[in-house]
Amino acid sequence: MSVIDRPKGQQPTATYDSAFLKACRREPVPHTPVWFMRQAGRSLPEYLKVREGIPMLESCMRPELVAEITLQPVRRHKVDAAIYFSDIVVPLKAIGVDLDIKPGVGPVVEKPIRTRADLDQLRDLTPDDVWYVTEAMGLLTQELGPTPLIGFAGAPFTLASYLVEGGPSRNHEHTKSLMYGDPQLWADLLDRLADITAAFLKVQIEAGASAVQLFDSWVGALAPADYRRSVMPASAKVFRAIESYGVPRIHFGVGTGELLGLMGEAGADVVGVDWRVPLDEAARRVGPGRALQGNLDPAVLFAPTSVVEEKAQEVLDAAAGLEGHVFNLGHGVLPSMDPDALTRLVEYVHRSSQR
């Protein structure tokens, strides 16, 4: 039995036979399933309305608001899976790290981690720290019924990059300096973040997530040898920690064409691919035994509908020989994107991929 088969003796859940979970398990599907990273958020007028005047991190801690935002794109676009509305720094905030998400900037950390003493900021995460996640997911699974709910977390490297830099960075100079200059401190930092990340994902799975995605947004900044030596052990630890739950584990990063094989090797059941590598080539790099997710360039959605459909068909054609394929963008939905363009894209992929 593979790690994403139903555990022995467990009855099928409402979501088990969904197109999304079938694709993740590399089983035949009635149509190619579709969901979008950042589908719950800034491109939707209904999102902007309910979030008005509420800071980002606060909005992630209001269960009824989280549930509403998570459900909005499912209602509007008829996507095949919901993605839990949150932010990758939520577990860090929950354990007491002094940080905030500043509009137009991103996560900003008051006291960056640069020394061994700074590790004291990172205590273990408990379910009580993120009670609002459990409550929101309970509301969501009741509403979603047969539609799967995807949980997510930031991967250790990406969380470390925010903690070490103190905020977003173009070159990750402090991060790489620590990684190269003090490899033992770096390993200890990522190991601690792996434990926090695994605990956060466990809370989501136990609350009803049907699959989880590990976002390593900035790991494309690394060479393969550095990834294998300095990052992969921590990501693998996260995946091992949740393996026994039997839910599909998705791994995604941006600019990771040279890392795709290693990202699968870290323990993913599904490897997310950005728009830079065609899916048939990505499949060659990843190797057999894993599904792929992706990978339409988000910017294509600003083109005329006929062009969007043409480019979407290119993605479907490249995925035609894959063991399993989940259609997605090669990165997240952009704030200025027309929501109707996303709705039309879902309709097109469903229609043109019907078996």
PDB file of C-alpha atoms in Angstrom, residues 92-234:
ATOM      1  CA  LEU A  92       5.807  31.557  14.046  1.00  0.00           C
ATOM      2  CA  LYS A  93       3.472  34.258  15.333  1.00  0.00           C
ATOM      3  CA  ALA A  94       1.607  31.617  17.339  1.00  0.00           C
ATOM      4  CA  ILE A  95       4.731  30.621  19.282  1.00  0.00           C
ATOM      5  CA  GLY A  96       5.546  34.214  20.143  1.00  0.00           C
ATOM      6  CA  VAL A  97       7.944  35.397  17.438  1.00  0.00           C
ATOM      7  CA  ASP A  98       7.670  39.179  17.224  1.00  0.00           C
ATOM      8  CA  LEU A  99       6.642  39.698  13.606  1.00  0.00           C
ATOM      9  CA  ASP A 100       4.014  41.397  11.528  1.00  0.00           C
ATOM     10  CA  ILE A 101       2.870  41.384   7.916  1.00  0.00           C
ATOM     11  CA  LYS A 102       3.274  44.900   6.584  1.00  0.00           C
ATOM     12  CA  PRO A 103       1.140  45.838   3.545  1.00  0.00           C
ATOM     13  CA  GLY A 104       3.240  46.124   0.427  1.00  0.00           C
ATOM     14  CA  VAL A 105       6.257  44.602   2.158  1.00  0.00           C
ATOM     15  CA  GLY A 106       5.426  41.195   3.625  1.00  0.00           C
ATOM     16  CA  PRO A 107       6.492  39.515   6.871  1.00  0.00           C
ATOM     17  CA  VAL A 108       8.847  41.638   8.971  1.00  0.00           C
ATOM     18  CA  VAL A 109      10.630  40.123  11.998  1.00  0.00           C
ATOM     19  CA  GLU A 110      11.532  42.446  14.861  1.00  0.00           C
ATOM     20  CA  LYS A 111      14.584  40.475  16.039  1.00  0.00           C
ATOM     21  CA  PRO A 112      16.196  38.436  13.245  1.00  0.00           C
ATOM     22  CA  ILE A 113      17.881  35.146  14.091  1.00  0.00           C
ATOM     23  CA  ARG A 114      21.629  35.520  13.624  1.00  0.00           C
ATOM     24  CA  THR A 115      23.139  33.759  16.687  1.00  0.00           C
ATOM     25  CA  ARG A 116      22.575  30.574  18.676  1.00  0.00           C
ATOM     26  CA  ALA A 117      20.960  32.564  21.484  1.00  0.00           C
ATOM     27  CA  ASP A 118      18.371  33.808  18.993  1.00  0.00           C
ATOM     28  CA  LEU A 119      17.054  30.242  18.614  1.00  0.00           C
ATOM     29  CA  ASP A 120      15.322  30.693  21.963  1.00  0.00           C
ATOM     30  CA  GLN A 121      12.580  32.515  20.050  1.00  0.00           C
ATOM     31  CA  LEU A 122      11.497  29.176  18.594  1.00  0.00           C
ATOM     32  CA  ARG A 123       9.667  27.016  21.112  1.00  0.00           C
ATOM     33  CA  ASP A 124       7.560  23.979  20.235  1.00  0.00           C
ATOM     34  CA  LEU A 125       4.136  24.576  18.701  1.00  0.00           C
ATOM     35  CA  THR A 126       1.113  22.981  20.389  1.00  0.00           C
ATOM     36  CA  PRO A 127      -2.452  22.593  19.079  1.00  0.00           C
ATOM     37  CA  ASP A 128      -3.616  25.112  21.681  1.00  0.00           C
ATOM     38  CA  ASP A 129      -1.360  27.730  20.059  1.00  0.00           C
ATOM     39  CA  VAL A 130      -3.424  27.516  16.879  1.00  0.00           C
ATOM     40  CA  TRP A 131      -6.861  26.645  18.250  1.00  0.00           C
ATOM     41  CA  TYR A 132      -8.395  28.872  15.582  1.00  0.00           C
ATOM     42  CA  VAL A 133      -7.047  26.565  12.855  1.00  0.00           C
ATOM     43  CA  THR A 134      -8.834  23.559  14.335  1.00  0.00           C
ATOM     44  CA  GLU A 135     -12.046  25.531  14.707  1.00  0.00           C
ATOM     45  CA  ALA A 136     -11.923  27.001  11.191  1.00  0.00           C
ATOM     46  CA  MET A 137     -11.186  23.637   9.590  1.00  0.00           C
ATOM     47  CA  GLY A 138     -14.122  22.102  11.446  1.00  0.00           C
ATOM     48  CA  LEU A 139     -16.402  24.736   9.959  1.00  0.00           C
ATOM     49  CA  LEU A 140     -14.903  24.211   6.520  1.00  0.00           C
ATOM     50  CA  THR A 141     -15.125  20.436   6.314  1.00  0.00           C
ATOM     51  CA  GLN A 142     -18.821  20.659   7.200  1.00  0.00           C
ATOM     52  CA  GLU A 143     -19.437  23.170   4.414  1.00  0.00           C
ATOM     53  CA  LEU A 144     -17.193  21.632   1.765  1.00  0.00           C
ATOM     54  CA  GLY A 145     -18.632  18.125   1.855  1.00  0.00           C
ATOM     55  CA  PRO A 146     -16.990  16.159  -0.988  1.00  0.00           C
ATOM     56  CA  THR A 147     -14.626  19.012  -1.932  1.00  0.00           C
ATOM     57  CA  PRO A 148     -11.151  18.412  -0.447  1.00  0.00           C
ATOM     58  CA  LEU A 149      -9.525  20.955   1.822  1.00  0.00           C
ATOM     59  CA  ILE A 150      -5.778  21.498   1.387  1.00  0.00           C
ATOM     60  CA  GLY A 151      -3.762  22.500   4.435  1.00  0.00           C
ATOM     61  CA  PHE A 152      -0.407  24.174   4.056  1.00  0.00           C
ATOM     62  CA  ALA A 153       2.719  25.413   5.747  1.00  0.00           C
ATOM     63  CA  GLY A 154       5.907  27.215   4.874  1.00  0.00           C
ATOM     64  CA  ALA A 155       8.926  24.959   4.435  1.00  0.00           C
ATOM     65  CA  PRO A 156      11.863  25.281   6.848  1.00  0.00           C
ATOM     66  CA  PHE A 157      14.146  27.076   4.370  1.00  0.00           C
ATOM     67  CA  THR A 158      11.612  29.743   3.462  1.00  0.00           C
ATOM     68  CA  LEU A 159      10.668  30.333   7.104  1.00  0.00           C
ATOM     69  CA  ALA A 160      14.369  30.530   7.968  1.00  0.00           C
ATOM     70  CA  SER A 161      14.952  33.082   5.227  1.00  0.00           C
ATOM     71  CA  TYR A 162      12.356  35.422   6.748  1.00  0.00           C
ATOM     72  CA  LEU A 163      13.675  34.865  10.265  1.00  0.00           C
ATOM     73  CA  VAL A 164      17.318  35.418   9.345  1.00  0.00           C
ATOM     74  CA  GLU A 165      16.835  38.307   6.908  1.00  0.00           C
ATOM     75  CA  GLY A 166      14.225  39.991   9.064  1.00  0.00           C
ATOM     76  CA  GLY A 167      11.866  40.215   6.092  1.00  0.00           C
ATOM     77  CA  PRO A 168      11.665  39.552   2.355  1.00  0.00           C
ATOM     78  CA  SER A 169      15.013  39.508   0.545  1.00  0.00           C
ATOM     79  CA  ARG A 170      16.070  39.509  -3.086  1.00  0.00           C
ATOM     80  CA  ASN A 171      19.519  37.962  -2.572  1.00  0.00           C
ATOM     81  CA  HIS A 172      19.195  36.131   0.794  1.00  0.00           C
ATOM     82  CA  GLU A 173      22.658  37.295   1.753  1.00  0.00           C
ATOM     83  CA  HIS A 174      22.213  36.896   5.529  1.00  0.00           C
ATOM     84  CA  THR A 175      20.545  33.524   5.044  1.00  0.00           C
ATOM     85  CA  LYS A 176      23.289  32.147   2.845  1.00  0.00           C
ATOM     86  CA  SER A 177      25.965  33.649   5.042  1.00  0.00           C
ATOM     87  CA  LEU A 178      24.597  31.723   8.018  1.00  0.00           C
ATOM     88  CA  MET A 179      24.119  28.555   5.977  1.00  0.00           C
ATOM     89  CA  TYR A 180      27.686  28.604   4.672  1.00  0.00           C
ATOM     90  CA  GLY A 181      29.404  30.223   7.656  1.00  0.00           C
ATOM     91  CA  ASP A 182      27.839  28.316  10.571  1.00  0.00           C
ATOM     92  CA  PRO A 183      26.456  25.068   9.174  1.00  0.00           C
ATOM     93  CA  GLN A 184      25.727  23.608  12.616  1.00  0.00           C
ATOM     94  CA  LEU A 185      23.644  26.600  13.727  1.00  0.00           C
ATOM     95  CA  TRP A 186      21.907  26.545  10.351  1.00  0.00           C
ATOM     96  CA  ALA A 187      21.113  22.825  10.703  1.00  0.00           C
ATOM     97  CA  ASP A 188      19.764  23.380  14.219  1.00  0.00           C
ATOM     98  CA  LEU A 189      17.612  26.273  13.033  1.00  0.00           C
ATOM     99  CA  LEU A 190      16.086  24.274  10.187  1.00  0.00           C
ATOM    100  CA  ASP A 191      15.595  21.227  12.398  1.00  0.00           C
ATOM    101  CA  ARG A 192      13.645  23.310  14.905  1.00  0.00           C
ATOM    102  CA  LEU A 193      11.585  24.846  12.125  1.00  0.00           C
ATOM    103  CA  ALA A 194      10.893  21.372  10.741  1.00  0.00           C
ATOM    104  CA  ASP A 195       9.395  20.363  14.092  1.00  0.00           C
ATOM    105  CA  ILE A 196       7.228  23.498  14.213  1.00  0.00           C
ATOM    106  CA  THR A 197       6.099  23.005  10.612  1.00  0.00           C
ATOM    107  CA  ALA A 198       5.285  19.327  11.138  1.00  0.00           C
ATOM    108  CA  ALA A 199       3.264  20.159  14.256  1.00  0.00           C
ATOM    109  CA  PHE A 200       1.327  22.820  12.318  1.00  0.00           C
ATOM    110  CA  LEU A 201       0.533  20.393   9.501  1.00  0.00           C
ATOM    111  CA  LYS A 202      -0.534  17.699  11.967  1.00  0.00           C
ATOM    112  CA  VAL A 203      -3.051  20.095  13.501  1.00  0.00           C
ATOM    113  CA  GLN A 204      -4.515  20.739  10.050  1.00  0.00           C
ATOM    114  CA  ILE A 205      -4.671  17.077   9.066  1.00  0.00           C
ATOM    115  CA  GLU A 206      -6.261  16.057  12.350  1.00  0.00           C
ATOM    116  CA  ALA A 207      -8.809  18.859  11.900  1.00  0.00           C
ATOM    117  CA  GLY A 208      -9.838  17.548   8.469  1.00  0.00           C
ATOM    118  CA  ALA A 209      -7.344  18.540   5.750  1.00  0.00           C
ATOM    119  CA  SER A 210      -7.461  16.000   2.915  1.00  0.00           C
ATOM    120  CA  ALA A 211      -4.007  16.963   1.599  1.00  0.00           C
ATOM    121  CA  VAL A 212      -1.215  19.353   2.559  1.00  0.00           C
ATOM    122  CA  GLN A 213       1.190  21.523   0.613  1.00  0.00           C
ATOM    123  CA  LEU A 214       4.634  22.541   1.791  1.00  0.00           C
ATOM    124  CA  PHE A 215       5.552  25.919   0.264  1.00  0.00           C
ATOM    125  CA  ASP A 216       9.265  26.527  -0.198  1.00  0.00           C
ATOM    126  CA  SER A 217       8.804  29.853  -1.908  1.00  0.00           C
ATOM    127  CA  TRP A 218      12.445  30.983  -1.885  1.00  0.00           C
ATOM    128  CA  VAL A 219      14.339  27.706  -2.204  1.00  0.00           C
ATOM    129  CA  GLY A 220      14.933  28.329  -5.913  1.00  0.00           C
ATOM    130  CA  ALA A 221      17.735  30.637  -4.770  1.00  0.00           C
ATOM    131  CA  LEU A 222      19.860  27.562  -3.997  1.00  0.00           C
ATOM    132  CA  ALA A 223      22.064  25.307  -6.096  1.00  0.00           C
ATOM    133  CA  PRO A 224      21.146  21.594  -6.025  1.00  0.00           C
ATOM    134  CA  ALA A 225      24.207  20.623  -3.966  1.00  0.00           C
ATOM    135  CA  ASP A 226      23.364  23.231  -1.317  1.00  0.00           C
ATOM    136  CA  TYR A 227      19.740  22.114  -1.263  1.00  0.00           C
ATOM    137  CA  ARG A 228      20.662  18.463  -0.801  1.00  0.00           C
ATOM    138  CA  ARG A 229      23.168  19.169   1.958  1.00  0.00           C
ATOM    139  CA  SER A 230      21.610  22.071   3.843  1.00  0.00           C
ATOM    140  CA  VAL A 231      17.848  22.051   3.249  1.00  0.00           C
ATOM    141  CA  MET A 232      16.569  18.684   2.107  1.00  0.00           C
ATOM    142  CA  PRO A 233      17.065  16.946   5.511  1.00  0.00           C
ATOM    143  CA  ALA A 234      14.679  19.393   7.196  1.00  0.00           C
TER     144      ALA A 234
END
